[in-house]
Coordinates of C-alpha atoms and ligand atoms in Angstrom, one line a residue:
M1 CA 152.3 56.7 -93.6
A2 CA 152.3 55.7 -90.0
M3 CA 149.2 56.3 -87.9
T4 CA 149.0 57.5 -84.4
L5 CA 146.9 56.5 -81.4
E6 CA 145.3 59.9 -81.5
Q7 CA 144.1 59.3 -85.1
I8 CA 142.6 56.0 -84.1
S9 CA 140.9 57.6 -81.1
E10 CA 139.5 60.3 -83.3
M11 CA 138.1 57.6 -85.7
L12 CA 136.5 55.7 -82.8
A13 CA 135.1 58.8 -81.2
K14 CA 132.4 58.8 -83.9
Y15 CA 130.9 55.7 -82.2
P16 CA 128.6 55.7 -79.2
S17 CA 130.8 55.4 -76.1
K18 CA 130.1 51.7 -75.4
V19 CA 131.0 50.8 -79.0
E20 CA 134.0 53.0 -78.8
K21 CA 135.2 51.2 -75.7
N22 CA 134.6 47.8 -77.3
R23 CA 136.3 48.5 -80.7
K24 CA 139.3 50.1 -79.0
K25 CA 140.3 46.7 -77.7
H26 CA 140.3 45.1 -81.2
I27 CA 142.9 47.5 -82.6
I28 CA 146.6 47.8 -81.9
I29 CA 149.5 49.5 -83.3
K30 CA 152.5 47.2 -83.3
D31 CA 155.1 48.3 -80.8
S32 CA 157.9 45.9 -80.2
S33 CA 159.2 47.8 -77.2
A34 CA 156.0 46.9 -75.3
D35 CA 156.2 43.8 -73.1
R36 CA 153.1 42.4 -74.7
Q37 CA 150.2 43.7 -76.8
E38 CA 146.9 42.1 -76.1
I39 CA 144.2 42.2 -78.7
E40 CA 140.6 41.2 -78.2
A41 CA 139.3 38.6 -80.6
N42 CA 136.6 36.0 -81.0
T43 CA 133.9 38.1 -79.3
R44 CA 130.6 39.1 -80.6
T45 CA 130.3 41.7 -83.4
I46 CA 128.3 44.7 -82.2
P47 CA 124.7 44.4 -83.6
G48 CA 124.1 47.0 -86.3
I49 CA 127.7 47.1 -87.4
I50 CA 128.4 45.4 -90.7
T51 CA 131.5 43.2 -90.7
N52 CA 132.7 40.4 -93.0
R53 CA 132.0 37.5 -90.7
G54 CA 130.0 34.3 -91.5
C55 CA 128.2 31.9 -89.2
A56 CA 128.9 28.6 -87.5
Y57 CA 127.1 26.7 -90.3
A58 CA 129.4 28.4 -92.8
G59 CA 132.5 27.3 -90.9
C60 CA 131.3 23.7 -90.5
K61 CA 129.5 22.8 -93.7
G62 CA 131.0 25.5 -95.9
V63 CA 134.6 25.5 -94.9
V64 CA 135.7 22.2 -93.3
L65 CA 133.2 19.6 -94.5
G66 CA 132.2 21.1 -97.8
P67 CA 135.4 20.2 -99.7
L68 CA 135.2 16.5 -98.9
K69 CA 134.2 15.3 -102.3
D70 CA 133.0 11.8 -102.0
M71 CA 130.4 12.6 -99.3
V72 CA 127.1 14.3 -100.0
H73 CA 126.6 17.3 -97.6
I74 CA 123.0 17.9 -96.7
T75 CA 121.9 21.2 -95.3
H76 CA 119.0 20.7 -93.0
G77 CA 117.1 24.0 -93.0
P78 CA 115.1 26.5 -95.2
I79 CA 116.6 26.8 -98.7
G80 CA 118.5 30.0 -98.2
C81 CA 121.4 28.6 -96.2
G82 CA 122.0 25.8 -98.7
Y83 CA 121.5 28.1 -101.7
Y84 CA 123.8 30.9 -100.6
S85 CA 126.6 28.5 -99.6
W86 CA 126.4 26.7 -102.9
G87 CA 129.6 27.0 -105.0
T88 CA 130.7 30.2 -103.4
R89 CA 134.0 28.9 -102.0
R90 CA 136.5 27.9 -104.7
N91 CA 137.5 24.6 -103.2
K92 CA 138.4 22.6 -106.3
A93 CA 138.3 18.8 -106.5
R94 CA 138.7 16.0 -109.0
A95 CA 137.0 12.6 -108.5
D96 CA 139.3 9.7 -107.5
E97 CA 136.7 7.2 -108.6
P98 CA 134.2 7.8 -111.4
G99 CA 130.9 9.2 -110.0
Q100 CA 132.3 9.9 -106.5
E101 CA 132.5 13.7 -106.6
F102 CA 129.5 15.6 -105.5
L103 CA 130.8 19.1 -104.9
N104 CA 128.7 20.6 -107.6
Y105 CA 125.5 19.7 -105.9
C106 CA 123.5 21.7 -103.3
V107 CA 121.4 19.3 -101.3
S108 CA 118.9 20.9 -98.8
T109 CA 115.8 19.7 -97.0
D110 CA 114.2 22.9 -98.0
M111 CA 112.2 23.2 -94.8
Q112 CA 108.8 24.9 -95.1
E113 CA 106.6 26.5 -92.6
S114 CA 104.8 23.2 -91.8
D115 CA 108.2 21.6 -91.1
I116 CA 109.1 24.4 -88.7
V117 CA 105.8 24.0 -86.9
F118 CA 105.5 20.2 -86.8
G119 CA 109.2 19.3 -87.0
G120 CA 111.5 18.4 -89.8
E121 CA 112.9 15.0 -88.8
K122 CA 110.7 13.0 -91.2
K123 CA 111.7 15.1 -94.1
L124 CA 115.4 14.8 -93.2
A125 CA 115.1 11.0 -93.1
K126 CA 113.5 11.1 -96.5
V127 CA 116.2 13.3 -98.0
I128 CA 118.9 11.0 -96.6
D129 CA 117.3 8.0 -98.2
E130 CA 116.9 9.9 -101.5
V131 CA 120.6 11.0 -101.5
A132 CA 121.8 7.5 -100.7
G133 CA 119.6 6.1 -103.5
I134 CA 120.5 8.6 -106.2
F135 CA 124.2 9.3 -105.5
K136 CA 125.5 6.2 -103.6
P137 CA 128.1 8.3 -101.8
K138 CA 130.7 6.8 -99.4
A139 CA 129.2 8.8 -96.5
I140 CA 126.8 11.6 -95.9
T141 CA 126.9 14.7 -93.6
V142 CA 123.9 16.6 -92.2
S143 CA 124.5 20.2 -91.1
A144 CA 121.9 22.0 -89.1
T145 CA 120.9 25.6 -89.7
C146 CA 119.4 28.0 -87.1
P147 CA 115.8 26.9 -87.1
V148 CA 116.7 23.3 -86.6
G149 CA 118.2 24.0 -83.2
L150 CA 115.3 26.3 -82.3
I151 CA 112.6 23.7 -83.0
G152 CA 114.7 20.9 -81.5
D153 CA 114.9 18.4 -84.4
D154 CA 117.1 15.5 -83.2
I155 CA 119.4 15.2 -86.2
N156 CA 121.7 12.8 -84.4
A157 CA 118.8 10.3 -83.9
V158 CA 117.7 10.7 -87.5
A159 CA 121.3 10.1 -88.7
R160 CA 121.8 7.0 -86.4
A161 CA 118.6 5.4 -87.7
A162 CA 119.5 6.2 -91.3
E163 CA 122.9 4.7 -90.8
E164 CA 121.5 1.4 -89.7
R165 CA 119.0 1.5 -92.5
L166 CA 121.5 2.3 -95.2
G167 CA 124.8 0.9 -94.0
I168 CA 126.9 4.0 -94.7
P169 CA 128.3 6.5 -92.2
I170 CA 125.9 9.5 -91.7
L171 CA 127.4 12.3 -89.7
A172 CA 125.2 14.9 -88.0
F173 CA 126.6 18.3 -87.1
S174 CA 124.8 20.6 -84.8
C175 CA 126.3 23.7 -86.3
E176 CA 123.3 26.0 -86.1
G177 CA 124.5 29.4 -87.3
Y178 CA 124.0 31.0 -83.9
K179 CA 126.2 28.6 -82.1
G180 CA 129.2 30.9 -82.0
V181 CA 130.2 34.5 -82.8
S182 CA 131.5 33.6 -86.3
Q183 CA 132.4 30.7 -88.6
S184 CA 135.1 29.8 -86.2
A185 CA 132.7 27.9 -84.0
G186 CA 131.7 25.8 -87.0
H187 CA 135.3 24.9 -87.7
H188 CA 135.5 23.4 -84.1
I189 CA 132.3 21.5 -84.5
A190 CA 133.4 20.0 -87.8
N191 CA 136.8 19.1 -86.4
N192 CA 135.2 17.2 -83.5
G193 CA 133.0 15.2 -85.9
L194 CA 135.9 14.3 -88.2
V195 CA 138.0 13.0 -85.3
E196 CA 135.1 11.2 -83.7
R197 CA 133.8 9.5 -86.8
V198 CA 136.2 9.6 -89.8
I199 CA 139.9 9.7 -89.0
G200 CA 141.0 6.3 -87.8
A201 CA 137.9 4.6 -89.3
G202 CA 140.1 2.9 -91.9
D203 CA 141.9 -0.3 -91.3
R204 CA 145.3 0.6 -92.6
E205 CA 148.0 0.3 -90.0
E206 CA 150.8 1.8 -92.1
A207 CA 150.9 4.4 -94.8
A208 CA 151.5 3.3 -98.4
G209 CA 154.9 5.0 -98.8
K210 CA 157.8 6.9 -97.2
Y211 CA 157.5 10.0 -95.1
P212 CA 153.8 9.9 -94.7
I213 CA 152.1 13.2 -93.9
N214 CA 148.7 14.8 -93.7
L215 CA 148.2 18.4 -94.9
L216 CA 145.8 20.0 -92.5
G217 CA 144.0 23.3 -93.0
E218 CA 144.6 23.5 -96.8
Y219 CA 141.3 23.7 -98.8
N220 CA 142.5 23.8 -102.4
I221 CA 141.1 27.2 -103.1
G222 CA 141.9 27.9 -106.7
G223 CA 144.0 24.7 -106.9
D224 CA 146.4 25.7 -104.0
S225 CA 146.9 22.2 -102.6
W226 CA 147.6 20.8 -106.1
E227 CA 150.6 23.1 -106.4
I228 CA 151.7 22.2 -102.9
E229 CA 151.3 18.5 -103.5
R230 CA 153.3 18.8 -106.8
I231 CA 156.3 19.7 -104.7
L232 CA 155.7 17.3 -101.8
D233 CA 155.3 14.4 -104.2
E234 CA 158.4 15.3 -106.1
I235 CA 160.5 15.5 -102.9
G236 CA 159.2 12.0 -102.0
Y237 CA 156.5 12.6 -99.3
T238 CA 153.5 10.4 -99.2
V239 CA 150.5 12.7 -98.8
V240 CA 148.1 10.5 -96.9
S241 CA 145.3 13.0 -96.8
V242 CA 144.6 16.7 -97.3
M243 CA 142.1 18.2 -94.9
T244 CA 140.0 19.0 -96.6
G245 CA 140.9 20.4 -100.0
N246 CA 140.3 17.9 -102.7
G247 CA 139.9 15.6 -99.7
S248 CA 137.8 12.5 -99.4
Y249 CA 136.3 10.3 -96.8
E250 CA 138.3 7.5 -98.3
D251 CA 141.7 9.3 -97.6
L252 CA 140.7 10.8 -94.2
K253 CA 139.8 7.5 -92.6
N254 CA 143.4 6.3 -92.8
A255 CA 144.9 9.7 -91.8
H256 CA 146.0 8.1 -88.5
T257 CA 148.9 6.5 -90.5
A258 CA 150.8 9.7 -91.0
E259 CA 154.1 10.4 -89.2
L260 CA 153.6 14.2 -89.2
N261 CA 150.7 16.5 -89.6
L262 CA 151.3 19.8 -91.4
V263 CA 149.1 22.7 -90.3
Q264 CA 148.6 25.4 -92.9
C265 CA 145.5 27.2 -91.6
H266 CA 145.9 27.1 -87.8
R267 CA 142.6 28.7 -87.1
S268 CA 140.3 26.3 -88.8
I269 CA 142.0 23.0 -87.9
N270 CA 144.3 23.3 -84.9
Y271 CA 141.7 21.2 -82.9
I272 CA 142.2 18.2 -85.2
A273 CA 146.0 18.6 -85.0
G274 CA 145.9 18.7 -81.2
M275 CA 143.6 15.7 -81.0
L276 CA 145.6 13.6 -83.4
E277 CA 148.7 14.3 -81.3
T278 CA 146.9 13.0 -78.1
K279 CA 145.3 10.1 -79.9
Y280 CA 148.1 8.8 -82.1
G281 CA 151.2 10.5 -80.8
T282 CA 151.7 12.4 -84.0
P283 CA 153.1 16.0 -83.7
W284 CA 152.1 18.8 -86.0
L285 CA 154.2 21.3 -87.8
K286 CA 153.0 24.8 -88.6
V287 CA 153.8 25.4 -92.2
N288 CA 153.1 28.3 -94.6
F289 CA 153.1 27.6 -98.3
I290 CA 152.2 31.2 -99.2
G291 CA 155.3 33.0 -100.6
V292 CA 158.5 31.7 -102.0
A293 CA 160.6 32.1 -98.8
A294 CA 157.9 30.7 -96.5
T295 CA 157.4 27.7 -98.8
A296 CA 161.2 26.9 -98.8
E297 CA 161.3 27.3 -95.1
S298 CA 158.4 25.0 -94.5
L299 CA 160.0 22.3 -96.7
R300 CA 163.3 22.7 -94.8
N301 CA 161.5 22.4 -91.5
M302 CA 159.8 19.2 -92.7
A303 CA 163.1 17.8 -93.7
R304 CA 164.5 18.6 -90.3
Y305 CA 161.7 16.7 -88.6
F306 CA 162.3 13.5 -90.6
D307 CA 166.0 14.0 -90.3
D308 CA 167.1 11.9 -93.2
P309 CA 170.1 13.0 -95.3
A310 CA 168.5 11.7 -98.6
L311 CA 165.3 13.6 -97.9
T312 CA 167.2 16.8 -97.0
A313 CA 169.3 16.6 -100.1
R314 CA 166.3 16.1 -102.3
T315 CA 164.5 19.0 -100.6
E316 CA 167.4 21.3 -101.3
E317 CA 167.6 20.1 -104.9
I318 CA 163.9 20.9 -105.5
I319 CA 164.1 24.2 -103.7
A320 CA 167.1 25.3 -105.8
R321 CA 165.4 24.2 -109.0
E322 CA 162.2 26.0 -108.2
L323 CA 163.9 29.2 -107.0
A324 CA 165.9 29.4 -110.2
R325 CA 162.6 29.1 -112.1
V326 CA 160.4 31.5 -110.2
E327 CA 162.8 34.2 -108.9
P328 CA 163.5 35.8 -112.2
Q329 CA 159.8 36.0 -112.9
I330 CA 159.0 37.5 -109.6
E331 CA 161.9 40.0 -110.0
Q332 CA 160.1 41.3 -113.1
Y333 CA 156.9 41.9 -111.3
R334 CA 158.7 43.3 -108.3
K335 CA 159.7 46.3 -110.5
L336 CA 156.0 47.2 -110.8
C337 CA 155.2 46.6 -107.1
E338 CA 158.2 47.9 -105.2
G339 CA 157.5 50.6 -102.6
K340 CA 153.8 50.1 -102.5
T341 CA 151.7 49.4 -99.4
A342 CA 148.9 47.0 -98.7
F343 CA 146.0 46.2 -96.4
C344 CA 145.8 42.5 -95.7
F345 CA 142.5 41.6 -94.0
V346 CA 141.2 38.0 -94.4
G347 CA 139.4 35.4 -92.3
G348 CA 141.7 33.6 -89.9
S349 CA 145.1 32.7 -91.6
R350 CA 145.6 34.5 -94.8
G351 CA 145.8 37.9 -93.1
H352 CA 149.1 36.6 -91.8
H353 CA 150.3 34.3 -94.5
Y354 CA 150.1 36.8 -97.4
Q355 CA 152.2 39.4 -95.8
G356 CA 155.4 37.5 -96.6
L357 CA 154.4 37.2 -100.3
F358 CA 153.6 40.9 -100.4
A359 CA 157.0 41.6 -98.9
E360 CA 158.7 39.5 -101.6
L361 CA 157.2 41.9 -104.1
G362 CA 158.5 44.9 -102.2
I363 CA 155.0 45.7 -100.8
D364 CA 154.7 46.6 -97.1
T365 CA 151.7 45.6 -95.2
V366 CA 150.5 48.6 -93.2
L367 CA 147.3 47.1 -91.8
A368 CA 146.4 43.5 -91.3
G369 CA 143.8 41.5 -89.4
Y370 CA 141.4 38.6 -89.2
E371 CA 137.7 38.4 -89.4
F372 CA 137.2 35.7 -86.8
A373 CA 140.6 34.4 -85.5
H374 CA 141.4 34.0 -81.8
R375 CA 144.0 35.8 -79.8
D376 CA 146.5 32.9 -80.4
D377 CA 146.4 33.7 -84.1
Y378 CA 147.6 37.2 -83.3
E379 CA 149.7 36.7 -80.2
G380 CA 150.9 33.1 -80.5
R381 CA 149.7 29.9 -78.8
Q382 CA 151.4 30.7 -75.5
V383 CA 148.4 32.9 -74.7
I384 CA 145.9 30.1 -74.9
P385 CA 145.8 29.3 -71.2
E386 CA 144.9 32.8 -70.4
I387 CA 142.0 33.1 -72.9
K388 CA 138.8 33.3 -70.9
T389 CA 135.9 31.1 -72.1
D390 CA 132.7 33.1 -72.3
A391 CA 129.1 32.0 -72.8
D392 CA 129.6 31.9 -76.6
S393 CA 132.7 29.7 -76.6
K394 CA 131.1 27.4 -74.0
N395 CA 128.5 26.6 -76.7
I396 CA 131.0 24.3 -78.5
P397 CA 131.9 21.2 -76.6
D398 CA 135.5 20.3 -76.4
L399 CA 136.0 16.8 -77.5
H400 CA 138.1 14.9 -75.0
V401 CA 140.2 12.3 -76.7
T402 CA 142.6 9.9 -75.1
A403 CA 145.5 7.9 -76.5
D404 CA 144.3 5.1 -78.9
E405 CA 145.2 1.9 -77.1
R406 CA 146.2 0.1 -80.3
R407 CA 147.5 2.8 -82.5
F408 CA 149.1 5.4 -80.2
R409 CA 152.8 5.5 -80.9
L410 CA 155.1 8.4 -80.1
K411 CA 156.5 9.4 -83.5
V412 CA 159.5 11.1 -81.9
S413 CA 160.9 10.7 -78.4
P414 CA 160.2 13.5 -75.9
E415 CA 163.9 14.5 -75.9
K416 CA 164.0 14.7 -79.7
L417 CA 160.7 16.6 -79.7
A418 CA 162.1 19.2 -77.3
E419 CA 165.2 19.5 -79.4
L420 CA 163.2 19.9 -82.6
Q421 CA 160.9 22.5 -80.9
R422 CA 163.8 24.7 -80.4
Q423 CA 164.4 24.8 -84.2
I424 CA 161.1 24.5 -85.9
P425 CA 157.4 25.4 -85.0
L426 CA 156.4 21.9 -83.9
S427 CA 153.0 21.9 -82.3
F428 CA 153.3 25.6 -82.0
Y429 CA 152.1 28.7 -83.8
A430 CA 153.7 32.1 -83.1
G431 CA 150.9 34.2 -84.6
M432 CA 150.8 37.3 -86.8
Q433 CA 152.0 39.9 -84.4
V434 CA 155.7 38.9 -84.3
D435 CA 156.0 39.3 -88.0
M436 CA 154.6 42.7 -88.3
A437 CA 156.7 45.9 -88.4
D438 CA 156.5 48.6 -85.7
G439 CA 153.9 51.2 -86.4
T440 CA 151.7 48.8 -88.5
I441 CA 148.2 48.2 -87.4
M442 CA 146.3 45.1 -86.5
V443 CA 142.5 45.2 -86.5
D444 CA 140.2 42.4 -85.4
D445 CA 136.8 42.0 -87.1
L446 CA 137.3 45.2 -89.2
N447 CA 134.0 46.8 -90.2
H448 CA 133.0 49.0 -93.2
Y449 CA 133.2 52.3 -91.3
E450 CA 136.7 51.6 -90.1
T451 CA 137.7 50.3 -93.5
E452 CA 136.9 53.6 -95.1
E453 CA 138.5 55.6 -92.3
F454 CA 141.7 53.6 -92.3
I455 CA 141.9 53.9 -96.1
K456 CA 141.6 57.7 -95.9
L457 CA 144.3 57.8 -93.3
L458 CA 146.8 55.2 -94.6
K459 CA 146.1 55.4 -98.4
P460 CA 147.2 51.9 -99.3
D461 CA 148.1 51.1 -102.9
I462 CA 146.3 47.7 -102.7
F463 CA 143.5 46.4 -100.6
A464 CA 143.5 42.6 -100.0
S465 CA 140.3 41.3 -98.6
G466 CA 137.1 39.8 -100.1
I467 CA 134.0 40.2 -102.1
K468 CA 132.1 41.9 -99.3
D469 CA 134.3 45.0 -99.2
K470 CA 136.1 44.9 -102.6
Y471 CA 133.8 47.1 -104.6
V472 CA 133.4 49.9 -102.1
V473 CA 137.2 50.2 -102.0
Q474 CA 137.6 50.0 -105.8
K475 CA 135.2 52.9 -106.1
M476 CA 137.6 54.8 -103.9
G477 CA 140.2 54.3 -106.7
I478 CA 142.2 51.5 -105.0
P479 CA 142.8 48.1 -106.6
A480 CA 141.4 45.3 -104.5
K481 CA 142.6 41.7 -104.5
Q482 CA 140.3 39.1 -103.1
L483 CA 142.3 36.7 -101.0
H484 CA 139.4 34.3 -100.4
S485 CA 138.5 33.5 -104.0
Y486 CA 141.5 35.0 -105.7
D487 CA 139.2 36.8 -108.1
Y488 CA 138.8 33.4 -109.9
S489 CA 142.5 33.2 -110.5
G490 CA 145.1 31.0 -108.6
P491 CA 146.7 28.9 -107.4
Y492 CA 148.6 31.3 -105.2
A493 CA 150.3 28.8 -102.9
G494 CA 153.7 27.3 -103.4
F495 CA 156.4 28.4 -105.8
G496 CA 154.2 28.5 -108.9
G497 CA 151.4 30.2 -107.0
A498 CA 153.7 33.0 -106.0
V499 CA 154.3 33.9 -109.6
N500 CA 150.6 33.9 -110.3
F501 CA 150.0 36.2 -107.4
A502 CA 152.8 38.6 -108.5
R503 CA 151.3 38.7 -112.0
D504 CA 147.8 39.4 -110.8
V505 CA 148.8 42.1 -108.3
S506 CA 151.0 43.8 -110.9
M507 CA 148.0 43.7 -113.3
G508 CA 146.0 45.5 -110.6
F509 CA 148.6 48.3 -110.4
V510 CA 149.1 48.8 -114.1
S511 CA 145.5 48.6 -115.2
P512 CA 144.5 51.9 -116.8
T513 CA 141.1 51.5 -115.1
W514 CA 142.2 53.7 -112.2
N515 CA 142.6 56.7 -114.4
F516 CA 139.0 56.6 -115.3
I517 CA 137.6 56.5 -111.8
V518 CA 136.8 59.6 -110.0
P519 CA 135.4 58.9 -106.5
P520 CA 132.2 60.8 -106.0
W521 CA 133.6 62.9 -103.2
K522 CA 136.2 64.4 -105.5
E523 CA 133.5 65.9 -107.7
E524 CA 130.8 66.8 -105.3
P525 CA 130.9 68.1 -101.8
L526 CA 130.0 65.5 -99.2
L527 CA 127.5 67.9 -97.5
T528 CA 125.4 70.6 -99.0
G529 CA 123.7 73.3 -97.1
S530 CA 122.4 76.8 -97.4
V531 CA 122.0 79.9 -95.2
T532 CA 118.5 81.1 -94.6
E533 CA 117.1 83.8 -92.3
E534 CA 116.6 81.2 -89.6
G535 CA 120.2 80.0 -89.7
V536 CA 122.0 77.2 -91.4
A537 CA 119.8 74.5 -93.1
Ligands
CFM1 FE1 141.6 29.1 -92.8 FE2 140.7 29.2 -95.1 FE3 141.4 31.4 -93.7 FE4 139.2 29.9 -93.0 FE5 137.5 31.2 -94.6 FE6 138.9 30.6 -96.8 FE7 139.7 32.6 -95.2 MO1 137.5 32.8 -96.8 S1 139.8 28.0 -93.6 S2 140.7 30.8 -91.8 S3 137.0 30.2 -92.8 S4 142.6 29.9 -94.5 S5 136.8 30.6 -96.5 S6 140.2 28.8 -97.2 S7 139.7 32.4 -97.3 S8 137.8 33.3 -94.5 S9 141.5 33.4 -94.2

C-alpha cells in the first residue's frame, strides 16, 4: 500500500509545531521524477523522543575498535558504559595465536565518585599496568566516556607515559558519548586513530600473496566475514586484513600492502578508505556482500579492477558453482515469501544492503532508513561537498593525511582509474535512494511513535530492525527480524548467508505464533469514557 504526503502530514501533525517541522525533513517519499530529493540526516535527535541511536563511545569502542581481538579495550569511566557494551554486538572472532583473543572480557576503570572529584588519571594508569601484566596483549586501547571529558582527564598523556613504561602501543580515544549526535561520531574518531597509529606500523612492504585486498567495514557479525572470506580465499585473493571483524592489530599494521580496499559498510569506515587512498595511493571499491546478486556483482567488480583473465575466469567459476548450490534452496523459501512487504530500518548500511536480499525472496521494501547515517548514504557521495558542518560535526577533528613518502604508489594510473570509475563504484558510493522504488518511504532516525504509525498505515509483513523496537512490533502481530544481531543466527552475508536469511525469514512467516497473538487494541477500546451530567468524562 502506498502512502501519501497527506498521510505523513497527518502523522506529523500530532507533534508540537517545531518538532513537526524538524521531522518533516527526515522523511521522503521516493519520486524519481523529482530532480533531487534531499533528506536531513546526522542531526540531533529531539530531546524527549526515543529513537534507536547510540553514542560516540558506542561507535568508537563498541563498533570499530571492539572487534580487534588481540588488543585489550579499556573503557575509562563509571562501570555502566563498559558493562552495557559488553558482549552485546555479535562480532565473532577466533584467536590467531593462543591466548591472544580478549573479546570476552570487559575491562573498565570503574570510576567512583572520588575519581570524578579528584581525577581518574592515576586509576587509569594502574588499570593499564594491570592489563599489560595479566593479558600481555599486542596493544591496548583506552576509550573515554562522558565524565572523562567533563572532568578533563588527559588520557593521551596517561597513554603516552604507559607506552614508554610498558613498550606496547597504547591508543587513547577521546570518544566521550556526547561528542556527536550518534555513534557515527565515534566511527570517525576510531578511524582517525587506526590510521594514525596502526595501519602502516608494520614493516612489510609487500603482501604475502596475489591480489592483496583489505575488507573494510565488515565486522563479522554472526560470522559474516568468515563466509565472505571463504569465497575470496577460494577465488585466490589474499585478504591482508578485515576491518575490523575477527581483525587484529597484527593484521592491521600491514594493511598498507593491499592493492585494493573493499568497503562494505560505507558509513562506519569511509574515512579510513579515503585516507588510505591519499596516503598509499590505494583506491577503494564499494562492495555489498548481502544478497546473492549483490555478492556476485561485487566479485565481478573486483575482478574488473584487477583485470586478469585467470582471476576473472576463476571468479565466474566460483559464482556459477555457488549459484547452482544456493539458488534452488532460495527458490524454495521464495515460495513462502513472495508478495510480502518489509520495513528495513538499521543503523547506517544495512538499511540499504538488505533490500536486495529481500527482493530476491520476492519481498518488497516499502520503508527503509538509517539510524545515524549521513546524507551521502541516502543520496550518494556527490552531495558531500554541499553538506554543511554544524557545531556537532565540528567536534570531530578531520585527520589530514598526506602521501606517505616511502610507500605511496598509485595502484592504477589516473586514466585507468577514470575508465574503471565508469564501470564500477570505485571510490564512490551511490547511496540507498537510487535503489528504492517510487512511492517507497525513506525515514531518517525513525522513532517509536512514527514506527507505530507507519506500521498502521503500511501494514508490512515483516519488520527488520533491532532489539530496541522488535518486541513492540511483534506485539502488534508482525514478525520482526533483527538485522543487527540476526536474532543469534547467521551468517547472513555471502552466498551461504543468503540461504540462512531466507530460512530464518520464512520461519518468521510460517510460525503459528501469530495466530495466538491478539494485539490489545483488538480486544479493548483504546479510550474509555462515560457521559455524566456535567458532560463527557
Ligand atoms: Fe556499519 Fe555495522 Fe551498520 Fe554500523 Fe551498528 Fe552493526 Fe548496524 Mo548495529 S558498522 S553502520 S554502527 S553495518 S552495530 S555491524 S548492525 S547499527 S547497520
